């Protein structure tokens, strides 16, 4: 419990009706409230797995579960629109094995970010998400074949900020162009960069 008001509460001090005397926190169950963007919120459902990263605990991943999604939007700290999503924290996964969130050093008010798993897809081929490009009505990736860039149409089955699960005429052995493909055309000559002494040459 913590004293309310301006911290001057003491024995014999006058109080008025409605004044907050103490704030009591129930630490038997810990939660995070995440602001989910309006574009993503239709895919969020109770029961989905959540991975929470807390700024103050950089070496720990906290696994949680979505318990509820707000029906009314709120303005986020960055000025956007988000839907408050309640996440119950279940366990902490760190180098020493799983532990309880209540014993991890978590404190009320800490800053955290959450990744909600909305879909799982098994795929034999994945590419970095930044490699995806739009050409008209189709999605392509550029691969390097015999020293030239080749535009390869793909079908995206699932995508997140890092990886995309794709099908098409691209294989795990292909070298995919991740950065610098803006303005490339099929057949343009390219060369792979070599990193030497912290600098790229190519």
Short mmCIF file of C-alpha atoms in Angstrom, two decimals:
data_model
loop_
_atom_site.label_atom_id
_atom_site.label_comp_id
_atom_site.label_asym_id
_atom_site.label_seq_id
_atom_site.Cartn_x
_atom_site.Cartn_y
_atom_site.Cartn_z
CA UNK A 1 0.00 0.00 0.00
CA UNK A 2 1.13 3.53 -0.71
CA UNK A 3 -0.16 6.77 0.83
CA UNK A 4 -2.45 8.76 -1.44
CA UNK A 5 -2.66 12.49 -2.00
CA UNK A 6 0.50 14.56 -1.68
CA UNK A 7 2.28 12.15 0.69
CA UNK A 8 1.54 14.17 3.86
CA UNK A 9 -0.92 11.63 5.33
CA UNK A 10 -0.08 10.90 8.97
CA UNK A 11 -1.75 9.94 12.21
CA UNK A 12 -4.11 12.73 13.29
CA UNK A 13 -4.21 14.45 9.89
CA UNK A 14 -7.69 15.65 8.84
CA UNK A 15 -9.40 13.80 5.96
CA UNK A 16 -12.45 14.59 3.85
CA UNK A 17 -15.06 12.39 2.21
CA UNK A 18 -13.80 10.92 -1.07
CA UNK A 19 -10.14 11.48 -0.30
CA UNK A 20 -7.81 8.65 -1.35
CA UNK A 21 -5.95 7.45 1.71
CA UNK A 22 -4.07 4.45 0.33
CA UNK A 23 -3.63 2.60 -2.96
CA UNK A 24 -3.47 -1.18 -2.57
CA UNK A 25 -2.14 -3.35 -5.41
CA UNK A 26 -3.04 -7.03 -5.80
CA UNK A 27 0.17 -8.61 -7.13
CA UNK A 28 -1.24 -12.13 -7.27
CA UNK A 29 -2.15 -11.44 -10.91
CA UNK A 30 -0.13 -9.07 -13.10
CA UNK A 31 -1.45 -7.48 -16.29
CA UNK A 32 -0.33 -5.26 -19.15
CA UNK A 33 -2.61 -2.93 -21.06
CA UNK A 34 -1.50 -2.71 -24.68
CA UNK A 35 -2.74 -0.18 -27.25
CA UNK A 36 -3.52 -2.15 -30.42
CA UNK A 37 -3.71 -0.17 -33.66
CA UNK A 38 -7.11 0.02 -35.35
CA UNK A 39 -5.70 -1.77 -38.42
CA UNK A 40 -4.62 -4.79 -36.35
CA UNK A 41 -7.38 -5.02 -33.74
CA UNK A 42 -9.84 -7.07 -35.89
CA UNK A 43 -7.37 -9.99 -35.69
CA UNK A 44 -6.96 -9.88 -31.90
CA UNK A 45 -9.00 -12.37 -29.85
CA UNK A 46 -9.07 -13.46 -26.19
CA UNK A 47 -6.83 -16.45 -25.58
CA UNK A 48 -4.09 -15.48 -28.04
CA UNK A 49 -0.46 -15.81 -26.93
CA UNK A 50 1.42 -12.59 -26.21
CA UNK A 51 5.14 -11.97 -25.80
CA UNK A 52 5.83 -8.95 -23.60
CA UNK A 53 9.16 -7.13 -23.45
CA UNK A 54 9.73 -4.85 -20.46
CA UNK A 55 12.28 -2.04 -20.84
CA UNK A 56 13.57 -2.57 -17.31
CA UNK A 57 14.09 -6.34 -17.86
CA UNK A 58 15.85 -6.54 -21.23
CA UNK A 59 16.98 -10.16 -20.81
CA UNK A 60 13.51 -11.58 -20.10
CA UNK A 61 10.55 -12.41 -22.31
CA UNK A 62 7.24 -12.52 -20.47
CA UNK A 63 4.58 -14.80 -21.92
CA UNK A 64 0.99 -13.70 -21.52
CA UNK A 65 -2.52 -14.25 -22.84
CA UNK A 66 -5.08 -11.82 -24.21
CA UNK A 67 -8.00 -11.57 -21.78
CA UNK A 68 -10.02 -8.76 -23.33
CA UNK A 69 -10.09 -6.17 -26.12
CA UNK A 70 -11.68 -2.75 -25.68
CA UNK A 71 -14.64 -1.83 -27.87
CA UNK A 72 -13.93 1.91 -27.74
CA UNK A 73 -10.83 3.53 -29.16
CA UNK A 74 -8.50 5.73 -27.14
CA UNK A 75 -5.81 8.17 -28.22
CA UNK A 76 -2.34 6.72 -27.78
CA UNK A 77 0.71 8.52 -26.42
CA UNK A 78 1.94 9.04 -30.00
CA UNK A 79 -1.32 10.67 -31.08
CA UNK A 80 -2.73 7.68 -32.94
CA UNK A 81 -5.83 5.58 -32.31
CA UNK A 82 -5.57 2.36 -30.32
CA UNK A 83 -7.81 -0.13 -28.58
CA UNK A 84 -6.83 -1.02 -25.00
CA UNK A 85 -6.11 -4.74 -24.80
CA UNK A 86 -5.75 -6.47 -21.44
CA UNK A 87 -2.99 -9.07 -21.25
CA UNK A 88 -2.53 -11.40 -18.30
CA UNK A 89 1.13 -12.22 -17.58
CA UNK A 90 1.67 -15.95 -17.10
CA UNK A 91 5.41 -16.67 -16.86
CA UNK A 92 8.83 -15.18 -17.42
CA UNK A 93 11.22 -16.91 -19.81
CA UNK A 94 14.82 -15.98 -19.07
CA UNK A 95 18.23 -17.62 -19.20
CA UNK A 96 17.63 -19.45 -15.92
CA UNK A 97 14.33 -21.00 -17.01
CA UNK A 98 10.67 -20.06 -16.48
CA UNK A 99 9.70 -18.16 -13.35
CA UNK A 100 6.72 -16.35 -11.88
CA UNK A 101 6.03 -12.75 -13.03
CA UNK A 102 5.55 -11.71 -9.40
CA UNK A 103 9.16 -12.71 -8.64
CA UNK A 104 10.76 -11.17 -11.74
CA UNK A 105 11.23 -7.63 -10.47
CA UNK A 106 8.17 -6.24 -12.27
CA UNK A 107 6.72 -3.04 -10.82
CA UNK A 108 3.47 -1.21 -11.44
CA UNK A 109 3.85 1.43 -14.14
CA UNK A 110 6.83 -0.05 -15.99
CA UNK A 111 7.00 0.52 -19.75
CA UNK A 112 6.52 -2.53 -21.97
CA UNK A 113 5.79 -3.55 -25.54
CA UNK A 114 3.70 -6.54 -26.61
CA UNK A 115 3.68 -8.83 -29.62
CA UNK A 116 0.36 -10.66 -30.06
CA UNK A 117 0.46 -13.90 -32.05
CA UNK A 118 -2.67 -13.71 -34.22
CA UNK A 119 -1.83 -16.54 -36.62
CA UNK A 120 0.61 -19.42 -36.97
CA UNK A 121 1.61 -20.75 -40.39
CA UNK A 122 3.92 -23.63 -41.29
CA UNK A 123 6.02 -22.77 -44.31
CA UNK A 124 9.07 -24.23 -46.00
CA UNK A 125 10.09 -20.83 -47.36
CA UNK A 126 10.36 -17.51 -45.53
CA UNK A 127 11.91 -14.22 -46.63
CA UNK A 128 12.67 -11.03 -44.70
CA UNK A 129 9.57 -8.82 -44.75
CA UNK A 130 11.47 -5.79 -46.17
CA UNK A 131 12.23 -7.87 -49.29
CA UNK A 132 8.57 -7.82 -50.38
CA UNK A 133 7.73 -5.41 -53.21
CA UNK A 134 4.53 -4.56 -55.07
CA UNK A 135 4.46 -4.68 -58.88
CA UNK A 136 0.99 -3.71 -60.01
CA UNK A 137 -1.42 -6.31 -58.64
CA UNK A 138 1.24 -8.82 -57.60
CA UNK A 139 3.80 -9.19 -54.82
CA UNK A 140 7.38 -10.01 -55.77
CA UNK A 141 10.83 -10.46 -54.29
CA UNK A 142 14.05 -9.75 -56.14
CA UNK A 143 16.61 -12.53 -56.19
CA UNK A 144 20.17 -12.52 -57.50
CA UNK A 145 20.67 -15.08 -60.26
CA UNK A 146 23.83 -15.12 -62.40
CA UNK A 147 24.66 -11.55 -61.50
CA UNK A 148 21.30 -10.01 -62.40
CA UNK A 149 18.17 -9.17 -60.43
CA UNK A 150 15.20 -11.40 -61.09
CA UNK A 151 11.67 -10.42 -60.10
CA UNK A 152 9.97 -13.50 -58.65
CA UNK A 153 6.20 -13.40 -57.97
CA UNK A 154 5.23 -14.82 -54.57
CA UNK A 155 2.09 -15.42 -52.59
CA UNK A 156 2.28 -14.16 -49.02
CA UNK A 157 0.67 -16.56 -46.56
CA UNK A 158 1.58 -14.65 -43.38
CA UNK A 159 3.79 -11.69 -42.53
CA UNK A 160 5.08 -9.84 -39.48
CA UNK A 161 7.69 -7.14 -38.96
CA UNK A 162 10.61 -9.54 -39.52
CA UNK A 163 9.62 -12.48 -41.73
CA UNK A 164 7.07 -13.41 -44.38
CA UNK A 165 5.93 -16.95 -45.17
CA UNK A 166 5.66 -17.22 -48.95
CA UNK A 167 5.02 -19.67 -51.76
CA UNK A 168 6.20 -19.31 -55.34
CA UNK A 169 9.29 -19.90 -57.44
CA UNK A 170 11.67 -18.85 -54.71
CA UNK A 171 13.67 -21.40 -52.74
CA UNK A 172 15.67 -21.34 -49.50
CA UNK A 173 18.85 -21.37 -51.64
CA UNK A 174 18.01 -18.11 -53.41
CA UNK A 175 19.82 -14.91 -52.47
CA UNK A 176 17.03 -12.39 -51.83
CA UNK A 177 17.63 -8.64 -52.09
CA UNK A 178 16.44 -7.11 -48.83
CA UNK A 179 17.62 -3.50 -49.12
CA UNK A 180 18.17 -1.33 -52.17
CA UNK A 181 15.60 -2.99 -54.44
CA UNK A 182 13.65 0.25 -54.93
CA UNK A 183 13.83 1.15 -58.60
CA UNK A 184 15.23 -2.24 -59.64
CA UNK A 185 13.87 -3.89 -62.77
CA UNK A 186 14.00 -7.50 -63.82
CA UNK A 187 17.35 -8.15 -65.48
CA UNK A 188 19.29 -5.27 -63.92
CA UNK A 189 22.90 -6.23 -63.14
CA UNK A 190 23.67 -6.43 -59.41
CA UNK A 191 26.58 -7.48 -57.26
CA UNK A 192 26.72 -8.74 -53.69
CA UNK A 193 28.36 -6.41 -51.20
CA UNK A 194 31.25 -7.65 -49.11
CA UNK A 195 31.75 -6.26 -45.61
CA UNK A 196 35.39 -5.39 -45.01
CA UNK A 197 36.57 -3.71 -41.82
CA UNK A 198 33.06 -2.51 -40.95
CA UNK A 199 32.49 -1.02 -44.43
CA UNK A 200 30.63 -2.46 -47.37
CA UNK A 201 32.30 -2.86 -50.73
CA UNK A 202 30.74 -4.20 -53.89
#
